[in-house]
XYZ file of C-alpha atoms in Angstrom:
682
model
C -3.243 25.443 -64.293
C -4.934 24.592 -67.557
C -4.313 20.891 -66.994
C -5.761 21.120 -63.490
C -8.878 22.853 -64.817
C -9.245 20.243 -67.530
C -8.881 17.396 -65.065
C -11.376 18.978 -62.681
C -13.816 19.456 -65.567
C -13.429 15.828 -66.577
C -14.029 14.719 -62.990
C -17.057 16.951 -62.733
C -18.410 15.623 -66.023
C -17.977 12.056 -64.823
C -19.731 12.872 -61.563
C -22.552 14.553 -63.472
C -22.892 11.512 -65.683
C -23.079 9.310 -62.629
C -25.660 11.563 -61.072
C -27.681 11.647 -64.283
C -27.567 7.905 -64.421
C -28.804 7.734 -60.872
C -31.526 10.367 -61.411
C -33.197 8.716 -64.413
C -36.907 8.607 -65.276
C -37.547 5.389 -63.336
C -35.950 6.647 -60.100
C -37.619 10.057 -60.250
C -41.161 8.761 -61.016
C -41.674 5.529 -59.067
C -45.441 6.067 -58.542
C -46.132 6.714 -62.211
C -44.168 3.611 -63.144
C -46.197 1.611 -60.649
C -49.580 2.872 -61.983
C -48.552 2.001 -65.541
C -47.480 -1.429 -64.375
C -50.813 -1.968 -62.599
C -52.880 -0.967 -65.645
C -50.884 -3.215 -67.942
C -51.322 -6.095 -65.491
C -55.101 -5.598 -65.284
C -55.401 -5.431 -69.090
C -53.412 -8.637 -69.398
C -55.635 -10.338 -66.817
C -58.813 -9.216 -68.547
C -57.430 -10.430 -71.866
C -56.688 -13.870 -70.453
C -59.945 -14.096 -68.477
C -62.512 -11.910 -70.316
C -65.779 -11.072 -68.585
C -67.715 -11.994 -71.752
C -67.033 -15.654 -71.049
C -69.143 -15.412 -67.909
C -71.879 -13.308 -69.439
C -72.139 -15.154 -72.778
C -73.953 -18.120 -71.275
C -76.565 -15.968 -69.551
C -77.183 -13.448 -72.346
C -76.929 -15.799 -75.332
C -80.662 -16.328 -75.563
C -81.302 -12.588 -75.487
C -78.845 -11.961 -78.335
C -80.188 -14.846 -80.437
C -83.274 -12.860 -81.373
C -81.136 -10.298 -83.232
C -81.876 -6.621 -83.605
C -84.800 -5.276 -81.591
C -86.260 -2.030 -80.356
C -86.227 -1.283 -76.683
C -89.342 -0.257 -74.822
C -89.841 0.320 -71.107
C -93.193 -0.734 -69.642
C -94.611 -1.247 -66.125
C -94.235 -4.606 -64.443
C -98.005 -5.170 -64.425
C -98.277 -4.646 -68.197
C -95.426 -7.110 -68.710
C -97.265 -9.783 -66.719
C -100.392 -9.193 -68.787
C -98.427 -9.680 -72.031
C -96.982 -12.903 -70.623
C -100.444 -14.185 -69.766
C -101.824 -13.215 -73.207
C -99.039 -15.192 -74.980
C -97.290 -12.220 -76.684
C -93.869 -12.952 -75.158
C -91.299 -15.411 -76.598
C -88.497 -15.265 -74.001
C -87.965 -13.633 -70.575
C -84.624 -12.728 -69.037
C -84.690 -12.235 -65.272
C -82.109 -10.062 -63.481
C -81.673 -8.849 -59.927
C -83.551 -5.578 -60.494
C -84.806 -5.783 -64.091
C -86.798 -8.108 -66.320
C -86.378 -8.142 -70.100
C -88.932 -9.822 -72.377
C -88.700 -10.535 -76.157
C -91.914 -10.298 -78.184
C -92.899 -13.105 -80.578
C -91.508 -12.985 -84.116
C -94.785 -13.380 -85.882
C -96.100 -10.020 -84.741
C -93.801 -7.917 -86.984
C -90.846 -5.998 -85.506
C -89.212 -7.643 -82.506
C -89.472 -5.528 -79.345
C -87.465 -5.899 -76.104
C -89.622 -4.904 -73.205
C -87.836 -3.756 -70.030
C -89.559 -3.502 -66.669
C -88.299 -2.925 -63.134
C -88.786 -6.080 -61.132
C -91.119 -6.040 -58.151
C -89.697 -8.054 -55.261
C -91.004 -10.309 -53.851
C -93.070 -11.855 -56.633
C -93.272 -15.650 -56.323
C -95.873 -16.015 -59.099
C -93.619 -14.972 -62.004
C -91.814 -18.275 -62.516
C -95.017 -20.296 -62.191
C -96.778 -18.029 -64.717
C -93.940 -18.453 -67.229
C -94.001 -22.226 -66.874
C -97.782 -22.327 -67.117
C -97.713 -20.448 -70.444
C -94.729 -22.435 -71.788
C -92.426 -19.415 -72.060
C -88.671 -19.976 -71.880
C -86.755 -17.916 -69.299
C -83.222 -17.430 -68.000
C -80.932 -15.045 -66.135
C -79.218 -11.888 -67.449
C -76.213 -9.804 -66.402
C -77.099 -6.237 -65.585
C -74.290 -3.911 -66.751
C -73.245 -1.108 -64.364
C -70.476 1.129 -65.726
C -69.680 2.737 -62.356
C -69.453 -0.584 -60.560
C -67.372 -2.048 -63.374
C -64.854 0.815 -63.140
C -64.786 0.685 -59.350
C -64.369 -3.052 -58.896
C -62.602 -3.830 -62.170
C -59.996 -1.039 -62.196
C -59.790 1.200 -59.122
C -59.913 -1.494 -56.466
C -57.169 -3.722 -57.996
C -54.876 -0.722 -58.442
C -55.487 0.333 -54.838
C -54.741 -3.160 -53.549
C -51.509 -3.343 -55.592
C -50.444 0.090 -54.312
C -51.081 -0.835 -50.667
C -49.009 -4.016 -51.008
C -46.234 -2.061 -52.729
C -46.115 0.610 -49.993
C -46.065 -2.051 -47.256
C -43.130 -3.884 -48.846
C -41.262 -0.614 -49.468
C -41.562 0.521 -45.851
C -40.468 -2.862 -44.507
C -37.429 -2.867 -46.766
C -36.517 0.683 -45.788
C -36.707 -0.159 -42.085
C -34.659 -3.321 -42.438
C -31.977 -1.709 -44.613
C -32.009 1.814 -43.219
C -32.784 3.313 -46.616
C -33.650 6.948 -47.092
C -36.012 8.555 -49.542
C -34.039 8.506 -52.792
C -34.225 6.033 -55.650
C -36.687 3.183 -55.995
C -37.620 2.120 -52.423
C -35.290 4.853 -51.146
C -32.319 2.503 -50.837
C -29.638 4.745 -52.320
C -30.181 7.920 -50.323
C -28.201 8.884 -47.239
C -30.217 11.896 -46.151
C -31.650 10.204 -43.082
C -28.230 8.841 -42.095
C -26.439 12.179 -42.224
C -26.526 14.349 -39.139
C -26.263 17.954 -40.351
C -25.752 20.677 -37.755
C -23.722 23.719 -36.727
C -22.035 22.631 -33.477
C -21.645 24.986 -30.560
C -18.475 23.170 -29.504
C -15.203 25.115 -29.525
C -11.577 24.349 -28.746
C -12.157 25.548 -25.190
C -14.561 22.638 -24.671
C -11.865 20.161 -25.656
C -9.104 20.169 -23.090
C -5.758 18.423 -23.515
C -4.228 17.413 -26.874
C -2.759 20.837 -27.582
C -0.755 19.492 -30.496
C -3.856 18.049 -32.159
C -5.690 21.365 -31.853
C -2.721 23.205 -33.346
C -2.666 20.806 -36.305
C -6.294 21.506 -37.232
C -6.134 25.244 -36.463
C -5.124 26.094 -40.033
C -8.244 24.325 -41.321
C -10.316 26.669 -39.182
C -8.399 29.669 -40.520
C -8.921 28.520 -44.099
C -12.674 28.076 -43.643
C -12.940 31.523 -42.056
C -10.814 33.380 -44.620
C -9.903 31.218 -47.639
C -8.750 34.239 -49.712
C -5.705 34.638 -47.494
C -4.431 31.217 -48.612
C -5.715 31.199 -52.192
C -3.931 34.416 -53.191
C -0.640 32.891 -52.039
C -1.208 29.755 -54.093
C -1.538 27.523 -51.027
C -3.850 24.522 -51.077
C -5.526 23.418 -47.884
C -5.556 19.662 -47.242
C -8.727 18.055 -48.573
C -8.772 15.428 -45.882
C -7.499 15.089 -42.324
C -7.404 11.704 -40.617
C -7.804 11.675 -36.828
C -6.209 8.595 -35.273
C -5.936 7.521 -31.674
C -7.279 5.169 -28.991
C -11.011 5.054 -28.194
C -12.357 7.804 -25.955
C -9.657 10.406 -26.626
C -11.989 12.955 -28.261
C -11.609 12.482 -32.028
C -15.281 13.194 -32.743
C -15.257 16.117 -30.319
C -12.219 17.590 -32.080
C -13.982 17.383 -35.453
C -17.036 19.146 -34.000
C -14.775 21.781 -32.450
C -13.250 22.524 -35.868
C -16.726 23.090 -37.328
C -17.790 25.117 -34.284
C -14.721 27.366 -34.406
C -15.176 27.980 -38.133
C -18.993 28.314 -37.786
C -19.658 26.046 -40.776
C -22.040 23.176 -41.452
C -21.017 19.840 -39.928
C -22.179 16.707 -41.768
C -21.392 13.572 -39.805
C -21.991 9.968 -40.824
C -20.707 6.597 -39.677
C -18.609 4.475 -42.030
C -20.866 1.467 -41.526
C -23.872 3.444 -42.855
C -22.561 3.113 -46.422
C -22.516 -0.671 -46.516
C -25.698 -2.534 -47.492
C -26.608 -5.860 -48.996
C -27.264 -4.314 -52.428
C -24.251 -3.630 -54.631
C -23.906 0.059 -55.536
C -25.859 1.439 -52.589
C -22.723 2.577 -50.736
C -21.356 4.396 -53.784
C -24.698 6.127 -54.268
C -24.704 7.281 -50.659
C -21.170 8.652 -50.974
C -22.258 10.726 -53.997
C -25.301 11.929 -52.105
C -23.150 12.926 -49.109
C -20.794 15.067 -51.167
C -23.686 16.638 -53.085
C -25.264 17.747 -49.814
C -21.944 19.134 -48.600
C -21.468 21.177 -51.780
C -24.930 22.721 -51.397
C -24.150 24.034 -47.887
C -20.441 24.839 -48.482
C -18.285 25.860 -46.690
C -18.787 22.656 -44.741
C -17.013 19.809 -43.001
C -17.727 16.160 -43.756
C -16.945 13.869 -40.844
C -16.801 10.099 -41.412
C -16.530 8.208 -38.148
C -14.906 4.756 -38.120
C -13.752 5.107 -41.710
C -12.001 1.735 -41.527
C -15.440 0.170 -42.158
C -15.206 1.257 -45.822
C -11.539 2.220 -46.153
C -9.852 -1.152 -45.597
C -7.027 -1.986 -47.939
C -8.252 -3.602 -51.139
C -5.334 -6.025 -50.968
C -6.615 -7.526 -47.720
C -9.167 -9.653 -49.588
C -6.462 -11.925 -50.968
C -6.241 -13.468 -54.425
C -9.829 -14.731 -54.265
C -11.247 -11.209 -54.018
C -12.828 -9.253 -51.209
C -16.039 -7.409 -50.503
C -17.223 -5.926 -53.812
C -19.658 -3.538 -52.152
C -16.985 -2.161 -49.803
C -14.520 -1.753 -52.646
C -17.038 0.078 -54.830
C -17.838 2.406 -51.939
C -14.140 3.067 -51.372
C -13.564 3.715 -55.072
C -16.415 6.214 -55.123
C -14.998 7.962 -52.042
C -11.600 8.234 -53.731
C -13.200 9.651 -56.887
C -15.265 12.179 -54.926
C -12.258 13.440 -52.977
C -10.414 13.929 -56.261
C -13.401 15.470 -58.018
C -14.267 18.463 -55.838
C -12.248 21.630 -55.432
C -11.850 23.345 -52.075
C -11.248 26.685 -53.771
C -14.704 27.168 -55.258
C -16.672 25.435 -52.516
C -14.645 24.814 -49.348
C -15.508 21.273 -48.255
C -13.015 19.518 -45.996
C -13.268 15.842 -45.101
C -12.398 14.749 -41.571
C -12.310 11.082 -40.636
C -11.624 9.154 -37.451
C -10.317 5.649 -36.915
C -8.644 3.454 -34.317
C -6.968 1.307 -36.996
C -4.953 3.479 -39.387
C -2.722 0.557 -40.376
C -5.571 -1.232 -42.224
C -6.553 1.728 -44.444
C -5.981 1.605 -48.182
C -2.785 3.388 -49.333
C -4.758 5.248 -52.009
C -6.813 6.818 -49.246
C -3.737 8.152 -47.451
C -1.890 9.639 -50.420
C -1.406 13.423 -50.828
C -4.565 15.016 -52.176
C -6.904 12.866 -50.090
C -6.208 12.146 -46.438
C -2.754 13.587 -46.696
C -2.482 14.551 -43.046
C -2.773 12.365 -39.957
C -3.402 13.941 -36.571
C -2.734 11.845 -33.473
C -5.310 12.321 -30.729
C -3.576 10.439 -27.940
C -4.356 9.823 -24.286
C -3.689 12.977 -22.246
C -0.590 13.532 -20.146
C -0.549 14.872 -16.600
C -1.240 18.480 -17.578
C -3.848 17.383 -20.114
C -5.690 15.326 -17.516
C -5.882 18.346 -15.212
C -7.356 20.431 -18.043
C -9.918 17.732 -18.895
C -10.945 17.431 -15.254
C -11.392 21.210 -15.051
C -13.736 21.109 -18.043
C -15.928 18.315 -16.680
C -16.228 19.641 -13.111
C -17.856 22.938 -14.136
C -21.315 21.701 -13.157
C -20.154 19.613 -10.171
C -20.233 20.957 -6.589
C -16.764 20.173 -5.259
C -15.578 20.060 -1.667
C -12.966 22.559 -0.541
C -10.265 19.927 -0.076
C -10.606 18.350 -3.552
C -7.278 18.486 -5.365
C -7.494 17.824 -9.109
C -3.732 17.232 -9.223
C -4.109 14.200 -6.987
C -6.892 12.845 -9.189
C -4.704 13.402 -12.259
C -1.878 11.434 -10.626
C -4.188 8.489 -9.912
C -5.565 8.361 -13.465
C -2.405 7.965 -15.545
C -3.094 6.130 -18.787
C -6.829 6.901 -18.889
C -8.542 8.646 -21.798
C -10.783 11.712 -21.678
C -13.949 9.620 -21.741
C -12.678 7.650 -18.724
C -12.035 10.884 -16.807
C -15.527 12.182 -17.590
C -16.967 8.897 -16.365
C -14.935 9.108 -13.136
C -16.274 12.590 -12.350
C -19.827 11.478 -13.057
C -19.358 8.359 -10.936
C -17.994 10.451 -8.055
C -21.030 12.746 -8.246
C -23.350 9.714 -8.211
C -21.584 8.296 -5.153
C -21.917 11.615 -3.327
C -25.593 11.844 -4.261
C -26.192 8.285 -3.077
C -24.718 9.242 0.303
C -26.920 12.394 0.447
C -23.897 14.702 0.487
C -24.040 18.406 -0.374
C -20.755 18.266 -2.267
C -18.334 15.783 -3.803
C -15.451 14.878 -1.485
C -11.985 13.449 -2.303
C -13.101 10.055 -0.968
C -15.791 9.941 -3.670
C -13.226 10.610 -6.383
C -10.878 7.961 -5.000
C -13.661 5.389 -4.923
C -14.668 6.340 -8.484
C -11.081 5.842 -9.710
C -10.915 2.437 -8.039
C -14.222 1.472 -9.621
C -12.887 2.461 -13.022
C -9.654 0.498 -12.596
C -10.521 -2.496 -10.385
C -14.301 -2.759 -10.592
C -17.190 -2.514 -8.152
C -16.506 -3.302 -4.502
C -18.352 -6.400 -3.287
C -18.550 -6.211 0.492
C -21.390 -8.710 0.611
C -19.237 -11.451 -0.931
C -18.465 -13.903 1.865
C -15.068 -15.622 1.854
C -13.704 -17.972 4.484
C -11.017 -16.906 7.012
C -8.580 -19.264 5.314
C -9.099 -17.598 1.916
C -8.843 -14.116 3.472
C -5.471 -15.071 4.924
C -4.233 -16.353 1.557
C -5.389 -13.171 -0.175
C -3.766 -11.001 2.505
C -0.363 -12.683 2.109
C -0.741 -12.577 -1.688
C -1.423 -8.845 -1.836
C 1.257 -8.084 0.778
C 3.777 -9.855 -1.453
C 2.793 -7.672 -4.410
C 3.015 -4.484 -2.329
C 6.390 -5.197 -0.758
C 8.121 -6.166 -4.018
C 6.694 -3.039 -5.685
C 8.197 -0.782 -3.006
C 11.667 -2.308 -2.744
C 12.303 -2.890 -6.479
C 13.884 -0.298 -8.736
C 11.667 0.669 -11.692
C 8.378 -0.639 -10.236
C 5.254 1.507 -9.873
C 4.679 2.698 -6.341
C 1.787 1.338 -4.280
C -1.257 3.539 -3.850
C -3.520 1.144 -1.955
C -3.720 -2.474 -0.830
C -7.084 -4.135 -0.212
C -8.484 -7.596 0.440
C -12.070 -6.501 -0.279
C -13.357 -8.357 -3.390
C -13.836 -6.223 -6.499
C -14.933 -6.848 -10.041
C -15.819 -10.237 -11.419
C -13.134 -12.440 -9.900
C -10.643 -10.349 -7.899
C -10.642 -11.297 -4.186
C -8.175 -8.504 -3.470
C -5.953 -6.045 -5.294
C -2.884 -3.891 -5.053
C -3.326 -0.526 -6.773
C -0.111 0.599 -8.504
C -0.687 3.863 -10.286
C 2.185 5.738 -11.954
C 1.944 9.498 -11.687
C 2.698 9.951 -15.355
C 2.168 8.162 -18.659
C 5.075 6.011 -19.720
C 5.848 6.083 -23.406
C 9.095 4.136 -23.015
C 10.011 1.342 -20.636
C 13.555 0.282 -19.909
C 14.614 -3.317 -19.483
C 14.936 -3.072 -15.706
C 11.402 -1.628 -15.483
C 9.977 -4.612 -17.374
C 11.866 -7.003 -15.120
C 10.570 -5.076 -12.102
C 6.990 -5.493 -13.348
C 7.586 -9.244 -13.683
C 8.934 -9.374 -10.115
C 5.877 -7.551 -8.777
C 3.558 -9.983 -10.563
C 5.441 -12.963 -9.127
C 5.398 -11.479 -5.623
C 1.909 -12.747 -4.815
C 2.604 -16.361 -5.780
C 5.971 -16.294 -3.967
C 4.371 -14.931 -0.776
C 1.896 -17.825 -0.737
C 4.724 -20.350 -1.030
C 6.978 -18.711 1.604
C 4.433 -17.850 4.304
C 1.639 -20.389 3.775
C 3.627 -23.295 2.413
C 1.214 -24.065 -0.409
C 0.280 -22.287 -3.614
C -3.244 -21.492 -4.868
C -5.075 -20.581 -8.053
C -5.093 -16.873 -7.208
C -1.941 -16.141 -9.218
C -3.281 -17.348 -12.558
C -3.648 -13.899 -14.126
C -0.340 -12.713 -12.629
C 1.561 -15.583 -14.227
C -0.139 -14.987 -17.562
C 0.883 -11.323 -17.599
C 4.442 -12.097 -16.461
C 4.829 -14.698 -19.212
C 3.551 -12.214 -21.800
C 6.059 -9.547 -20.712
C 9.053 -11.901 -20.951
C 7.954 -13.182 -24.351
C 7.512 -9.624 -25.640
C 10.989 -8.741 -24.396
C 12.408 -11.539 -26.529
C 10.162 -11.371 -29.609
C 9.391 -7.662 -30.020
C 11.905 -5.534 -28.128
C 15.131 -7.473 -28.763
C 15.998 -7.704 -25.038
C 17.297 -11.272 -24.939
C 20.131 -13.412 -26.242
C 17.785 -15.996 -27.741
C 16.976 -13.916 -30.830
C 19.269 -10.924 -30.458
C 17.941 -7.947 -32.355
C 15.649 -10.035 -34.517
C 11.939 -9.188 -34.278
C 9.866 -12.356 -34.062
C 6.387 -10.806 -33.738
C 4.777 -7.860 -35.513
C 2.457 -5.539 -33.595
C -0.892 -4.457 -35.060
C -3.907 -2.509 -33.763
C -1.775 -0.502 -31.378
C -4.719 1.721 -30.415
C -6.981 -1.227 -29.611
C -4.844 -3.090 -27.124
C -2.381 -4.455 -29.678
C -2.178 -7.814 -31.418
C 0.849 -9.768 -32.582
C 1.589 -11.839 -35.657
C 4.182 -14.577 -35.105
C 6.990 -14.971 -37.602
C 9.492 -17.554 -36.388
C 10.360 -21.226 -36.882
C 9.509 -24.195 -34.691
C 13.104 -24.404 -33.493
C 12.963 -20.766 -32.409
C 9.659 -21.455 -30.656
C 11.290 -24.178 -28.555
C 14.195 -21.894 -27.650
C 11.725 -19.158 -26.796
C 9.764 -21.454 -24.478
C 12.963 -22.549 -22.720
C 14.104 -18.936 -22.334
C 10.729 -17.852 -20.893
C 10.640 -20.748 -18.457
C 14.225 -20.252 -17.235
C 13.865 -16.477 -16.798
C 10.583 -16.865 -14.891
C 12.180 -19.411 -12.541
C 15.207 -17.170 -12.096
C 13.118 -14.101 -11.189
C 10.887 -16.243 -8.961
C 13.844 -17.370 -6.848
C 15.023 -13.760 -6.498
C 11.554 -12.638 -5.385
C 11.350 -15.464 -2.829
C 14.665 -14.363 -1.333
C 13.481 -10.739 -1.107
C 10.338 -11.825 0.719
C 12.343 -13.908 3.185
C 14.593 -10.921 3.872
C 11.517 -8.777 4.640
C 9.544 -11.420 6.541
C 8.624 -9.146 9.438
C 7.194 -6.477 7.121
C 5.042 -9.041 5.329
C 3.666 -10.408 8.581
C 2.785 -6.927 9.861
C 1.114 -5.914 6.575
C -0.879 -9.145 6.533
C -2.022 -8.656 10.128
C -3.256 -5.114 9.403
C -5.019 -6.231 6.239
C -6.839 -8.987 8.103
C -7.894 -6.445 10.724
C -8.891 -3.368 8.693
C -8.955 -4.865 5.127
C -7.456 -1.764 3.465
C -4.102 0.006 3.964
C -2.634 2.917 2.018
C 0.612 3.092 0.102
C 2.081 5.461 2.701
C 1.397 2.884 5.421
C 3.077 0.159 3.331
C 6.238 2.244 2.994
C 6.116 3.113 6.681
C 5.913 -0.566 7.688
C 8.872 -1.479 5.467
C 11.000 1.369 6.829
C 10.168 0.660 10.491
C 11.201 -2.986 10.076
C 14.625 -2.154 8.615
C 13.712 -2.456 4.953
C 14.781 -0.045 2.224
C 12.123 1.569 0.081
C 13.428 2.412 -3.353
C 12.889 6.043 -4.394
C 12.723 6.266 -8.159
C 14.219 9.035 -10.235
C 12.044 11.928 -11.270
C 12.071 11.583 -15.049
C 10.037 14.758 -15.534
C 12.444 17.204 -13.872
C 16.044 18.208 -14.053
C 16.888 15.906 -11.180
C 17.827 13.129 -13.593
C 21.059 14.962 -14.323
C 23.239 15.505 -11.277
C 25.175 18.705 -10.641
C 28.478 16.835 -10.859
C 27.672 15.575 -14.355
C 26.721 19.085 -15.427
C 30.006 20.569 -14.209
C 31.976 17.789 -15.875
C 30.220 18.415 -19.197
C 30.904 22.152 -18.925
C 34.628 21.545 -18.326
C 34.836 19.215 -21.366
C 33.113 21.796 -23.564
C 35.418 24.614 -22.376
C 38.535 22.514 -23.029
C 37.328 21.749 -26.560
C 36.718 25.454 -27.249
C 40.206 26.468 -26.018
C 41.782 23.785 -28.215
C 39.943 25.122 -31.287
C 41.013 28.682 -30.476
C 44.667 27.632 -30.225
C 44.474 25.920 -33.639
C 43.063 29.062 -35.221
C 45.824 31.236 -33.699
C 48.563 28.951 -35.064
C 47.018 29.185 -38.558
């Protein structure tokens, strides 16, 4: 315990030193520094270009007469003295006239009179009497201070403020430091959320994982007296739209603590050291309002592995920010001031290992896409303000939306409400929800898009081929709807195959079945039209990708055996692969892909020929009514002598037959009797 206290003191001292270095005299008094700078600049300018150089030429004649006494007289008396020849020299200003008496009269006197304007006879009188004259500078202390000091400082200050504001806007700087670059106050959203766990449906496991954080923030003494240490950081990982930010807000709302949220990209600026300064500022604010939760969204923006930059180095600013974050998470204690750091990312594989070690983000919570029950719960949350029709079944909507995230489900409900409002309905019907799901999956329906009868026929045969192969093939997703109405950007028709449940594993026969379904459209064009088209481009691309993945990633081919040829990355963002095989293996892989595609294509063609009547009937109905349901597809196949494959229910006990259960029971009972006999003989 003594070592821990010493280490924490050292960390605190280092943080204080850093803060003291950041809060120096120059950063705390920027205006005073600027005024001093302005005064020094003006003094230097006046030293280089003194005002006496301008005034020396005009006042030299006045000073040449030496010491004199000053006397103020009326302008009329001064003109009389000029006429009488008592004046030696006259200096003419804008408002005053100064005259020097002749030397022979005793003490030299400087007569000052206020000039009367206009007086055009003065110059002629001086020239008539042979008196020298010139101009003088009239000194005004107030004007000299105003125009020589105040005005330049004001102009400098205005320029400085303009530049500072422009730089703050362009860089997003706050109010701290010189120009406010280092502060993060304006970038931090501080609040006490009203969100609770009831507002976040689905992901029961994720809520259970963070429940102990809520308990610790509510009653930390219960854990401290037992010697337990709450995790300092919890990393929320998962695909986009699954509710990671909402979960973090729910933790703060359940615990009723301050919630400080900031984006990871807000720490990175063009100036080196700004990100580190903002990290320090963030933790300082959290300590002031403790107990609190710090939430850093998209932490991969600053938490990328430092080894990813290669031998030539990486981003110095990002690395300094990451180093400061690591130091801050080590430097504060959750016992004295409970501050817990939550972070969210879609790319946990790119984070620095030092960030994921115990004592920092030592716990990862997966916030995955919801399952069937989770989707029902999410739908129930989002329909609270929606007026539903009596025949709306959320279970049916949940079955149609397998694989969608919570954000997608919320968008579907909103889209259904918009469709009902557009049709001036009093409530949202099941048809609105079905159309909203199709919009989410396939895109917007384009009824105004005109296609020729020839193209409609090609599309009808194409989609009928997809639908039939999907229904008669083991492991394929069942058909929900077949349409030849254009949707989206390029689709002239579509076959909607929606599994009722998320699939986390796929067997080899299911992958082959998906390839067969994709090839069904192209095969139908060749069998029933006699010529192929460009409509199967995307289908062939997807089929090729599946077969290659079977060989390179899943070890489902003889070409590479169990060897993995590609590594998967960014699994939450669609997935990317990194190839790791030789040129010879690449040639074998291409040959394998080509041969397997041709093999499956011939099998699909034969299946279509065997079900020719069903295809023709489906195509005729599509050309007539444009849309048919999955039930109608199965009905057509059955009526024409075809066999619709009924898949096993993987989410019930039906996968294990009663015969297998009885056989297993008999084997277990025989083993028990054998063990009992051995014990009796002993």
